[in-house]
Short mmCIF file of C-alpha atoms in Angstrom, two decimals:
data_model
loop_
_atom_site.label_atom_id
_atom_site.label_comp_id
_atom_site.label_asym_id
_atom_site.label_seq_id
_atom_site.Cartn_x
_atom_site.Cartn_y
_atom_site.Cartn_z
CA MET A 180 0.00 0.00 0.00
CA THR A 181 1.21 3.47 -0.87
CA SER A 182 2.38 5.60 2.01
CA GLU A 183 -0.42 7.90 3.13
CA ARG A 184 1.68 11.01 2.57
CA THR A 185 2.87 10.09 -0.92
CA ALA A 186 1.00 11.85 -3.69
CA ILE A 187 -0.46 9.43 -6.24
CA PRO A 188 -2.02 10.02 -9.67
CA LEU A 189 -5.81 9.76 -9.61
CA ILE A 190 -8.38 10.00 -12.39
CA VAL A 191 -11.55 11.81 -11.32
CA LEU A 192 -14.60 9.72 -12.27
CA HIS A 193 -17.42 11.62 -10.58
CA SER A 194 -18.05 14.10 -7.81
CA ARG A 195 -21.17 14.73 -5.80
CA PRO A 196 -22.03 17.15 -2.98
CA TYR A 197 -21.61 15.91 0.58
CA SER A 198 -22.92 17.84 3.60
CA ASP A 199 -22.90 21.65 3.37
CA SER A 200 -19.42 22.24 2.09
CA SER A 201 -17.73 19.05 0.93
CA LEU A 202 -17.58 16.76 -2.07
CA ILE A 203 -17.33 12.99 -2.33
CA ILE A 204 -15.20 12.17 -5.33
CA GLU A 205 -14.94 8.79 -7.02
CA THR A 206 -11.36 8.46 -8.23
CA PHE A 207 -9.36 5.71 -9.90
CA SER A 208 -5.71 5.03 -9.09
CA GLU A 209 -3.23 2.81 -10.87
CA HIS A 210 -2.41 0.48 -8.00
CA GLN A 211 -5.38 0.73 -5.65
CA GLY A 212 -8.20 0.81 -8.19
CA ARG A 213 -11.28 2.83 -7.37
CA ILE A 214 -10.95 5.09 -4.33
CA PRO A 215 -13.89 7.18 -3.10
CA VAL A 216 -12.44 10.24 -1.34
CA LEU A 217 -13.78 13.18 0.62
CA SER A 218 -12.66 16.67 -0.31
CA LYS A 219 -13.47 18.69 2.79
CA GLY A 220 -14.60 22.26 2.24
CA ALA A 221 -14.43 21.98 -1.56
CA ARG A 222 -17.84 23.64 -1.95
CA ARG A 223 -17.00 26.63 0.26
CA THR A 224 -16.85 30.13 -1.22
CA GLY A 225 -13.33 30.82 -2.46
CA LYS A 226 -12.62 27.17 -3.25
CA GLN A 227 -13.59 27.52 -6.90
CA SER A 228 -10.11 26.61 -8.15
CA LEU A 229 -10.23 23.37 -6.13
CA ARG A 230 -13.65 22.46 -7.54
CA ALA A 231 -12.38 23.20 -11.05
CA GLN A 232 -9.73 20.49 -10.56
CA LEU A 233 -12.20 17.88 -9.45
CA GLN A 234 -14.13 17.44 -12.70
CA MET A 235 -14.77 14.15 -14.50
CA GLY A 236 -11.85 12.95 -16.64
CA VAL A 237 -9.18 15.15 -15.02
CA LEU A 238 -5.92 13.48 -13.94
CA ILE A 239 -4.80 14.84 -10.60
CA GLU A 240 -2.02 14.05 -8.17
CA ALA A 241 -2.96 14.04 -4.50
CA CYS A 242 -2.37 12.39 -1.13
CA VAL A 243 -5.08 10.06 0.09
CA THR A 244 -5.21 9.83 3.88
CA GLY A 245 -7.34 8.13 6.53
CA ARG A 246 -8.31 4.59 7.43
CA GLY A 247 -12.07 4.63 6.94
CA GLU A 248 -14.01 3.47 3.92
CA ILE A 249 -13.99 7.01 2.52
CA LYS A 250 -10.54 8.56 2.72
CA SER A 251 -9.61 12.24 2.62
CA LEU A 252 -8.17 13.94 -0.43
CA VAL A 253 -5.24 16.19 0.43
CA ARG A 254 -3.47 18.79 -1.76
CA PRO A 255 -4.81 17.81 -5.20
CA GLU A 256 -2.97 19.23 -8.20
CA VAL A 257 -3.96 18.88 -11.84
CA ILE A 258 -1.53 16.86 -13.98
CA GLU A 259 -3.64 16.66 -17.12
CA SER A 260 -6.92 18.33 -17.86
CA THR A 261 -9.44 17.39 -20.55
CA ALA A 262 -10.86 19.55 -23.31
CA GLY A 263 -14.30 19.11 -21.71
CA PHE A 264 -17.20 16.84 -22.56
CA TYR A 265 -19.83 18.50 -24.70
CA GLY A 266 -23.01 17.05 -26.12
CA GLU A 267 -23.03 13.29 -26.52
CA SER A 268 -19.42 13.18 -25.26
CA PHE A 269 -20.78 13.79 -21.77
CA ALA A 270 -22.95 10.67 -21.99
CA MET A 271 -19.95 8.66 -23.24
CA ALA A 272 -17.64 9.92 -20.46
CA SER A 273 -20.37 9.22 -17.90
CA TYR A 274 -20.64 5.67 -19.33
CA ILE A 275 -16.94 5.05 -18.59
CA SER A 276 -17.32 6.37 -15.04
CA GLU A 277 -20.58 4.49 -14.44
CA LEU A 278 -19.11 1.16 -15.58
CA LEU A 279 -16.14 1.59 -13.25
CA ILE A 280 -18.31 2.63 -10.31
CA LYS A 281 -20.82 -0.19 -10.83
CA LEU A 282 -18.45 -3.00 -11.77
CA THR A 283 -15.30 -2.48 -9.69
CA HIS A 284 -14.93 -2.59 -5.92
CA PRO A 285 -13.11 0.13 -3.98
CA GLY A 286 -9.52 -0.85 -3.30
CA ASP A 287 -9.34 -3.68 -5.88
CA PRO A 288 -6.19 -3.05 -7.94
CA HIS A 289 -6.63 -2.98 -11.74
CA PRO A 290 -3.32 -1.54 -12.99
CA SER A 291 -3.95 -2.28 -16.68
CA LEU A 292 -7.17 -0.26 -16.64
CA PHE A 293 -5.56 3.02 -15.61
CA SER A 294 -4.02 3.95 -18.98
CA LYS A 295 -7.11 2.69 -20.86
CA ILE A 296 -9.35 5.01 -18.81
CA LEU A 297 -7.05 7.96 -19.43
CA ASN A 298 -6.91 7.25 -23.19
CA CYS A 299 -10.66 6.87 -23.29
CA PHE A 300 -11.40 10.20 -21.57
CA LYS A 301 -8.86 11.89 -23.83
CA ALA A 302 -10.35 10.33 -26.97
CA ILE A 303 -13.89 11.28 -25.93
CA SER A 304 -13.02 14.90 -25.14
CA THR A 305 -10.99 15.37 -28.36
CA ARG A 306 -13.45 13.25 -30.40
CA GLN A 307 -10.64 11.22 -31.96
CA ASN A 308 -10.83 7.40 -32.12
CA THR A 309 -13.64 7.59 -29.59
CA LEU A 310 -15.42 4.33 -30.42
CA LEU A 311 -12.20 2.31 -30.64
CA SER A 312 -10.99 3.66 -27.28
CA ILE A 313 -14.31 2.82 -25.62
CA ARG A 314 -14.29 -0.73 -27.04
CA LEU A 315 -10.67 -1.27 -25.88
CA PHE A 316 -11.59 0.02 -22.43
CA GLU A 317 -14.60 -2.32 -22.26
CA GLN A 318 -12.44 -5.30 -23.30
CA CYS A 319 -9.83 -4.44 -20.68
CA LEU A 320 -12.51 -4.00 -17.99
CA LEU A 321 -14.04 -7.39 -18.85
CA THR A 322 -10.63 -9.07 -18.72
CA GLU A 323 -9.94 -7.45 -15.33
CA MET A 324 -13.25 -8.85 -14.10
CA GLY A 325 -12.20 -12.32 -15.15
CA VAL A 326 -14.39 -12.48 -18.26
CA ASN A 327 -12.21 -14.13 -20.88
CA VAL A 328 -13.85 -15.00 -24.17
CA ASP A 329 -12.10 -17.41 -26.52
CA TYR A 330 -12.29 -15.86 -29.99
CA GLU A 331 -10.43 -18.76 -31.61
CA GLN A 332 -12.42 -21.75 -30.34
CA ASP A 333 -16.14 -22.35 -29.95
CA VAL A 334 -17.83 -23.92 -26.90
CA ASN A 335 -17.24 -27.42 -28.36
CA GLY A 336 -13.50 -26.85 -28.73
CA ASN A 337 -13.60 -26.49 -32.53
CA ALA A 338 -11.58 -23.73 -34.17
CA ILE A 339 -13.62 -20.69 -35.22
CA ASP A 340 -14.26 -20.90 -38.95
CA ALA A 341 -14.15 -17.58 -40.84
CA ASN A 342 -17.02 -18.73 -43.07
CA GLU A 343 -19.38 -19.88 -40.30
CA PHE A 344 -21.76 -17.91 -38.05
CA TYR A 345 -21.75 -18.03 -34.25
CA ARG A 346 -23.90 -16.91 -31.38
CA LEU A 347 -22.60 -15.68 -28.04
CA THR A 348 -23.74 -17.10 -24.73
CA PRO A 349 -22.28 -15.06 -21.86
CA PHE A 350 -20.28 -17.16 -19.36
CA TYR A 351 -19.84 -19.94 -22.02
CA GLY A 352 -18.59 -18.60 -25.34
CA PHE A 353 -19.42 -18.87 -29.02
CA GLU A 354 -21.60 -21.59 -30.47
CA CYS A 355 -21.71 -22.36 -34.17
CA VAL A 356 -25.17 -21.82 -35.71
CA ALA A 357 -26.61 -22.65 -39.08
CA MET A 358 -27.80 -19.50 -40.83
CA ASP A 359 -30.99 -21.19 -42.03
CA ASP A 360 -31.98 -21.95 -38.44
CA LYS A 361 -35.14 -19.85 -38.16
CA ASN A 362 -35.15 -20.01 -34.36
CA VAL A 363 -31.80 -18.26 -34.29
CA GLU A 364 -32.95 -15.46 -36.51
CA SER A 365 -36.20 -14.97 -34.61
CA ARG A 366 -34.42 -14.43 -31.31
CA SER A 367 -33.06 -10.91 -31.45
CA SER A 368 -30.74 -11.47 -28.45
CA HIS A 369 -28.91 -14.15 -30.44
CA VAL A 370 -27.59 -12.11 -33.33
CA PRO A 371 -25.40 -14.40 -35.49
CA LEU A 372 -21.79 -13.22 -35.53
CA LYS A 373 -19.50 -13.82 -38.48
CA GLY A 374 -16.55 -16.12 -37.76
CA GLU A 375 -14.35 -13.82 -39.80
CA ALA A 376 -15.11 -10.92 -37.43
CA LEU A 377 -14.37 -13.09 -34.36
CA LEU A 378 -10.98 -14.05 -35.78
CA ALA A 379 -10.24 -10.38 -36.54
CA ILE A 380 -11.07 -9.53 -32.90
CA SER A 381 -8.74 -12.27 -31.62
CA ARG A 382 -5.94 -10.66 -33.66
CA GLN A 383 -7.00 -7.18 -32.47
CA TYR A 384 -7.68 -5.99 -36.03
CA LEU A 385 -10.31 -3.52 -34.91
CA SER A 386 -9.98 -0.82 -37.55
CA ASP A 387 -12.83 -2.22 -39.69
CA ALA A 388 -16.25 -0.69 -38.86
CA ALA A 389 -18.05 -4.07 -39.09
CA VAL A 390 -15.55 -5.69 -36.70
CA LEU A 391 -15.86 -2.76 -34.29
CA SER A 392 -19.61 -3.11 -34.41
CA THR A 393 -19.28 -6.84 -33.56
CA VAL A 394 -16.98 -5.95 -30.62
CA LYS A 395 -19.61 -3.46 -29.42
CA TYR A 396 -22.33 -6.14 -29.52
CA ILE A 397 -20.17 -8.73 -27.74
CA ASN A 398 -18.94 -6.27 -25.08
CA ARG A 399 -22.47 -5.03 -24.44
CA ARG A 400 -23.82 -8.54 -23.91
CA LEU A 401 -20.93 -9.49 -21.61
CA ILE A 402 -21.22 -6.24 -19.64
CA ASP A 403 -25.00 -6.65 -19.31
CA ALA A 404 -24.42 -10.17 -17.96
CA GLN A 405 -22.06 -8.70 -15.34
CA LEU A 406 -24.46 -5.91 -14.43
CA GLY A 407 -27.43 -8.25 -13.97
CA THR A 408 -30.50 -6.16 -13.21
CA THR A 409 -28.52 -2.94 -12.67
CA LYS A 410 -29.34 -0.31 -15.31
CA LEU A 411 -26.81 2.02 -16.91
CA ASN A 412 -28.25 5.55 -16.65
CA SER A 413 -25.56 6.98 -18.96
CA ARG A 414 -26.62 4.58 -21.73
CA GLU A 415 -30.22 5.80 -21.40
CA LEU A 416 -29.05 9.41 -21.48
CA TRP A 417 -27.04 8.69 -24.63
CA LEU A 418 -30.08 7.16 -26.32
CA LYS A 419 -32.22 10.15 -25.35
CA TRP A 420 -29.55 12.56 -26.56
CA HIS A 421 -29.16 10.67 -29.80
CA GLY A 422 -32.93 10.50 -30.28
CA ARG A 423 -33.22 14.20 -29.52
CA TYR A 424 -30.41 14.97 -31.98
CA GLN A 425 -32.14 13.03 -34.75
CA GLN A 426 -35.44 14.76 -33.94
CA THR A 427 -33.65 18.14 -34.04
CA GLN A 428 -32.12 17.33 -37.43
CA LYS A 429 -35.53 16.29 -38.79
CA ALA A 430 -37.24 19.40 -37.37
CA SER A 431 -34.53 21.71 -38.78
CA LEU A 432 -34.81 20.06 -42.19
CA SER A 433 -38.60 20.37 -42.25
CA MET A 434 -38.35 24.05 -41.17
CA GLN A 435 -35.83 24.72 -43.97
CA ASN A 436 -38.11 22.96 -46.46
CA ASN A 437 -41.10 24.98 -45.28
CA LYS A 438 -39.13 28.21 -45.69
CA ALA A 439 -37.97 27.14 -49.18
CA MET B 27 -28.77 7.85 28.09
CA LYS B 28 -32.28 7.32 26.83
CA GLN B 29 -34.22 10.57 26.32
CA SER B 30 -37.98 11.02 26.63
CA PRO B 31 -39.81 9.84 23.47
CA LEU B 32 -40.89 13.36 22.48
CA LEU B 33 -37.37 14.74 22.85
CA GLU B 34 -35.96 11.72 21.01
CA ASN B 35 -38.41 12.36 18.14
CA MET B 36 -37.43 16.02 18.02
CA ILE B 37 -33.70 15.18 17.84
CA GLU B 38 -34.31 12.60 15.12
CA ALA B 39 -36.44 15.10 13.16
CA LEU B 40 -33.75 17.79 13.33
CA ARG B 41 -31.22 15.34 11.91
CA CYS B 42 -32.90 15.57 8.50
CA LEU B 43 -31.22 18.97 8.04
CA PRO B 44 -28.03 18.89 5.94
CA GLY B 45 -24.82 18.69 7.96
CA VAL B 46 -26.69 18.06 11.24
CA GLY B 47 -25.61 14.94 13.10
CA ARG B 48 -26.96 13.61 16.40
CA LYS B 49 -24.83 15.91 18.59
CA SER B 50 -25.82 19.06 16.72
CA ALA B 51 -29.47 18.01 16.66
CA GLN B 52 -29.35 17.43 20.42
CA ARG B 53 -27.78 20.86 20.95
CA MET B 54 -30.47 22.53 18.83
CA ALA B 55 -33.26 20.71 20.64
CA TYR B 56 -31.92 21.69 24.09
CA TYR B 57 -31.45 25.29 22.95
CA LEU B 58 -35.03 25.60 21.73
CA LEU B 59 -36.48 23.90 24.82
CA GLU B 60 -34.35 25.78 27.36
CA ARG B 61 -33.98 29.24 25.84
CA ASP B 62 -36.33 29.95 22.97
CA ARG B 63 -39.66 28.17 23.15
CA THR B 64 -41.36 31.01 21.24
CA GLY B 65 -38.79 30.72 18.46
CA GLY B 66 -39.25 26.95 18.43
CA GLN B 67 -43.03 27.31 18.17
CA LYS B 68 -42.62 29.81 15.33
CA LEU B 69 -40.24 27.43 13.55
CA ALA B 70 -42.64 24.50 13.94
CA ASN B 71 -45.62 26.50 12.63
CA SER B 72 -43.63 27.94 9.75
CA LEU B 73 -42.27 24.51 8.78
CA ALA B 74 -45.71 22.88 8.95
CA GLN B 75 -47.28 25.59 6.78
CA ALA B 76 -44.41 25.73 4.28
CA MET B 77 -44.28 21.96 3.82
CA VAL B 78 -47.97 21.94 2.91
CA ASP B 79 -48.34 25.17 0.94
CA ILE B 80 -45.06 25.65 -0.93
CA GLN B 81 -45.10 24.06 -4.38
CA HIS B 82 -43.29 24.63 -7.66
CA CYS B 83 -44.19 27.62 -9.87
CA GLN B 84 -46.07 26.32 -12.90
CA GLN B 85 -43.88 28.32 -15.27
CA CYS B 86 -40.37 28.33 -13.82
CA LYS B 87 -40.42 25.54 -11.18
CA ASN B 88 -39.11 27.88 -8.47
CA PHE B 89 -40.64 27.52 -5.01
CA THR B 90 -43.86 29.43 -4.38
CA GLU B 91 -47.14 29.10 -2.51
CA ASN B 92 -49.08 30.51 -5.47
CA GLU B 93 -49.62 29.21 -8.98
CA LEU B 94 -46.90 31.58 -10.23
CA CYS B 95 -43.85 32.85 -8.34
CA VAL B 96 -43.30 36.60 -7.80
CA VAL B 97 -40.99 36.86 -10.82
CA CYS B 98 -43.30 35.05 -13.26
CA ALA B 99 -46.35 36.94 -11.95
CA ASN B 100 -44.67 40.34 -12.41
CA PRO B 101 -45.94 41.94 -15.68
CA ARG B 102 -43.01 44.39 -15.70
CA ARG B 103 -40.47 41.57 -16.20
CA ASP B 104 -39.32 40.73 -19.72
CA HIS B 105 -41.08 37.40 -20.31
CA SER B 106 -39.37 36.90 -23.67
CA THR B 107 -35.93 36.36 -22.07
CA VAL B 108 -35.60 33.18 -20.03
CA CYS B 109 -32.55 32.54 -17.86
CA ILE B 110 -32.05 28.85 -17.05
CA VAL B 111 -30.45 28.13 -13.68
CA GLU B 112 -29.79 25.02 -11.60
CA SER B 113 -31.28 26.02 -8.24
CA PRO B 114 -33.45 28.62 -6.46
CA ALA B 115 -30.22 29.90 -4.85
CA ASP B 116 -28.99 30.79 -8.35
CA VAL B 117 -32.15 32.87 -8.90
CA ILE B 118 -31.35 34.86 -5.75
CA ALA B 119 -27.72 35.29 -6.90
CA ILE B 120 -28.72 36.62 -10.34
CA GLU B 121 -31.46 38.83 -8.88
CA SER B 122 -28.94 40.37 -6.48
CA SER B 123 -26.74 41.33 -9.46
CA GLY B 124 -29.52 43.72 -10.46
CA VAL B 125 -28.85 43.50 -14.20
CA PHE B 126 -31.37 40.89 -15.29
CA SER B 127 -34.98 41.84 -15.90
CA GLY B 128 -36.17 38.67 -17.64
CA VAL B 129 -37.69 35.55 -16.12
CA PHE B 130 -36.18 32.28 -14.96
CA PHE B 131 -36.49 28.55 -15.38
CA VAL B 132 -35.16 26.54 -12.44
CA LEU B 133 -33.96 23.03 -13.29
CA MET B 134 -33.58 21.96 -9.63
CA GLY B 135 -30.34 20.19 -10.52
CA HIS B 136 -28.27 19.26 -13.54
CA LEU B 137 -27.86 16.22 -15.76
CA SER B 138 -25.98 13.60 -13.78
CA PRO B 139 -26.59 10.04 -14.95
CA LEU B 140 -24.40 8.67 -12.18
CA ASP B 141 -26.78 10.19 -9.64
CA GLY B 142 -29.82 9.05 -11.63
CA ILE B 143 -30.73 12.56 -12.86
CA GLY B 144 -31.83 12.56 -16.49
CA PRO B 145 -33.80 15.05 -18.64
CA GLU B 146 -37.15 13.94 -17.12
CA GLU B 147 -36.01 14.78 -13.60
CA LEU B 148 -35.18 18.35 -14.73
CA GLY B 149 -38.74 19.02 -15.92
CA LEU B 150 -37.65 20.04 -19.41
CA GLU B 151 -41.13 19.29 -20.79
CA ILE B 152 -42.40 22.39 -18.89
CA LEU B 153 -39.72 24.48 -20.60
CA GLU B 154 -40.62 22.99 -23.97
CA LYS B 155 -44.24 24.05 -23.49
CA ARG B 156 -43.03 27.63 -23.03
CA LEU B 157 -40.97 27.36 -26.22
CA VAL B 158 -43.99 26.05 -28.15
CA SER B 159 -46.05 29.07 -27.01
CA GLY B 160 -43.71 31.27 -29.12
CA ASP B 161 -43.28 33.97 -26.43
CA VAL B 162 -39.61 33.22 -25.78
CA GLN B 163 -37.09 35.27 -27.79
CA GLU B 164 -33.85 34.38 -25.99
CA ILE B 165 -32.61 31.67 -23.66
CA ILE B 166 -29.69 32.44 -21.36
CA MET B 167 -27.95 29.32 -20.07
CA ALA B 168 -26.70 30.05 -16.55
CA THR B 169 -25.91 26.52 -15.41
CA GLY B 170 -22.71 25.91 -13.43
CA SER B 171 -19.32 25.81 -15.06
CA THR B 172 -18.89 22.12 -14.27
CA VAL B 173 -18.84 19.12 -16.60
CA GLU B 174 -22.47 18.42 -15.66
CA GLY B 175 -23.51 22.07 -15.95
CA GLU B 176 -21.99 22.33 -19.44
CA ALA B 177 -23.64 19.07 -20.51
CA THR B 178 -27.01 20.32 -19.26
CA ALA B 179 -26.55 23.55 -21.23
CA HIS B 180 -25.73 21.57 -24.39
CA PHE B 181 -28.69 19.24 -23.95
CA ILE B 182 -31.06 22.22 -23.62
CA ARG B 183 -29.43 23.95 -26.60
CA ASP B 184 -30.12 20.83 -28.71
CA MET B 185 -33.70 20.83 -27.43
CA VAL B 186 -34.21 24.52 -28.28
CA GLU B 187 -32.57 24.35 -31.73
CA PRO B 188 -35.70 23.41 -33.75
CA TYR B 189 -37.52 26.46 -32.36
CA GLN B 190 -34.80 28.74 -33.77
CA ILE B 191 -34.55 30.73 -30.54
CA PRO B 192 -31.10 32.23 -29.82
CA VAL B 193 -29.38 30.46 -26.91
CA THR B 194 -26.61 32.34 -25.09
CA ARG B 195 -24.28 31.17 -22.32
CA ILE B 196 -23.21 33.39 -19.42
CA ALA B 197 -19.58 34.55 -19.82
CA GLN B 198 -16.93 32.54 -18.04
CA GLY B 199 -13.40 33.50 -17.05
CA VAL B 200 -11.55 35.85 -14.72
CA PRO B 201 -13.72 36.93 -11.75
CA MET B 202 -13.85 40.55 -10.54
CA GLY B 203 -10.80 41.25 -8.39
CA GLY B 204 -9.15 38.05 -9.62
CA GLU B 205 -5.41 38.01 -10.19
CA LEU B 206 -4.26 35.79 -13.05
CA GLU B 207 -1.46 34.07 -11.13
CA TYR B 208 -3.97 32.66 -8.64
CA LEU B 209 -6.43 31.37 -11.24
CA ASP B 210 -6.70 27.69 -12.08
CA ALA B 211 -5.50 26.60 -15.53
CA ASN B 212 -8.98 25.64 -16.77
CA THR B 213 -10.56 29.02 -15.99
CA LEU B 214 -7.63 30.87 -17.50
CA ALA B 215 -7.71 28.68 -20.63
CA ARG B 216 -11.41 29.38 -21.04
CA SER B 217 -10.99 33.12 -20.53
CA ILE B 218 -8.40 33.15 -23.33
CA THR B 219 -10.35 30.97 -25.78
CA GLU B 220 -13.53 32.97 -25.15
CA ARG B 221 -11.84 36.41 -25.15
CA ARG B 222 -13.78 39.35 -26.56
CA LYS B 223 -12.91 42.49 -28.48
CA LEU B 224 -12.29 45.59 -26.38
CA ASP B 225 -15.15 47.66 -27.73
CA PHE B 226 -16.19 49.76 -24.75
#
């Protein structure tokens, strides 16, 4: 365990008000995983610069002291800020934070996740390689949780065939399906996945849009299996935002047409 | 030591206030009982009446005992300019600046999916009804300069866009009396990217 007085890098995941003048901040460290910390007096008048540091996605360096479940945050300093999360980016950044808060336990070390989280927040705020970064983060999170999917062998031990189709059963793996099997097609939760895409995923060739879309489907099903009945509010917000955006586009178009 | 049931109830009830633990609640209860029974009675009556009568204004969602709050009911206010804020305390802050003569819309929070606050919880359908009426000419976004505050402002901007109503954001940057060397990097960066021409 890190000495209490040694400053450690922490990624801010979320902050919420606590009592009259403080904030509880969910942070993520490289060697101690998720650490909820208390920033005493952060909401007092004159502490604006402190609050500005404690925003989602910011990398800070601070001492974490105390022995209780919620430790105290001491002398935080910004190491790397983000360009901000605007529009749908906010829902995406919240998704990263929500997954970490709902699927990891405080104090459980996940060293390989740290850089993935940082890359993801950076990609979301700069809007560069956003989807790829999110998929890589999801894969890393699933691996850290002990979810290892074999992309080269199906549940019967046969090698994945690029020309066959497979369906995913969380906790088991991929099962070969015949494409003319009507039962398979009728069940929307069992979308047939192309063997070729699974092999591309095993080799981490994720640049192709179709492969990335398959990764998204697989990750989502595996994450949902881990979440159980727990809902992801950020996913709902994203859907609403996206729906609203499409509505807005339609309304603007119809207004332009009316004017024309 | 076990207190009398009435006193115990009173201490427990006082603990619902933010930042008040058992010790503070006990101190408050003893103070009211020993030194200010009239004040205590006044507090109890006021609380009982307020909890029943105070509702949300039908136009802006601020607290009021009437259908409309004092700002919305005032015909001398500019009802075509709506300033959107996060809390009733923000209304007081803007009113005390003395420069705003429009009306408000109080969100009672900001978008925060991790705390379970989505667009429905902010009552945006009430705001949309006002937009549909066609009386609104400008929306001023005065949500906090936090990640959540910015996201809320963007969500509302997207919502307002089809109505072709100008949406402005309150200026952000160096505060009055602020010295640059003591400012945080984010605020300074924003004040530089959103600089304006010296035209006064």
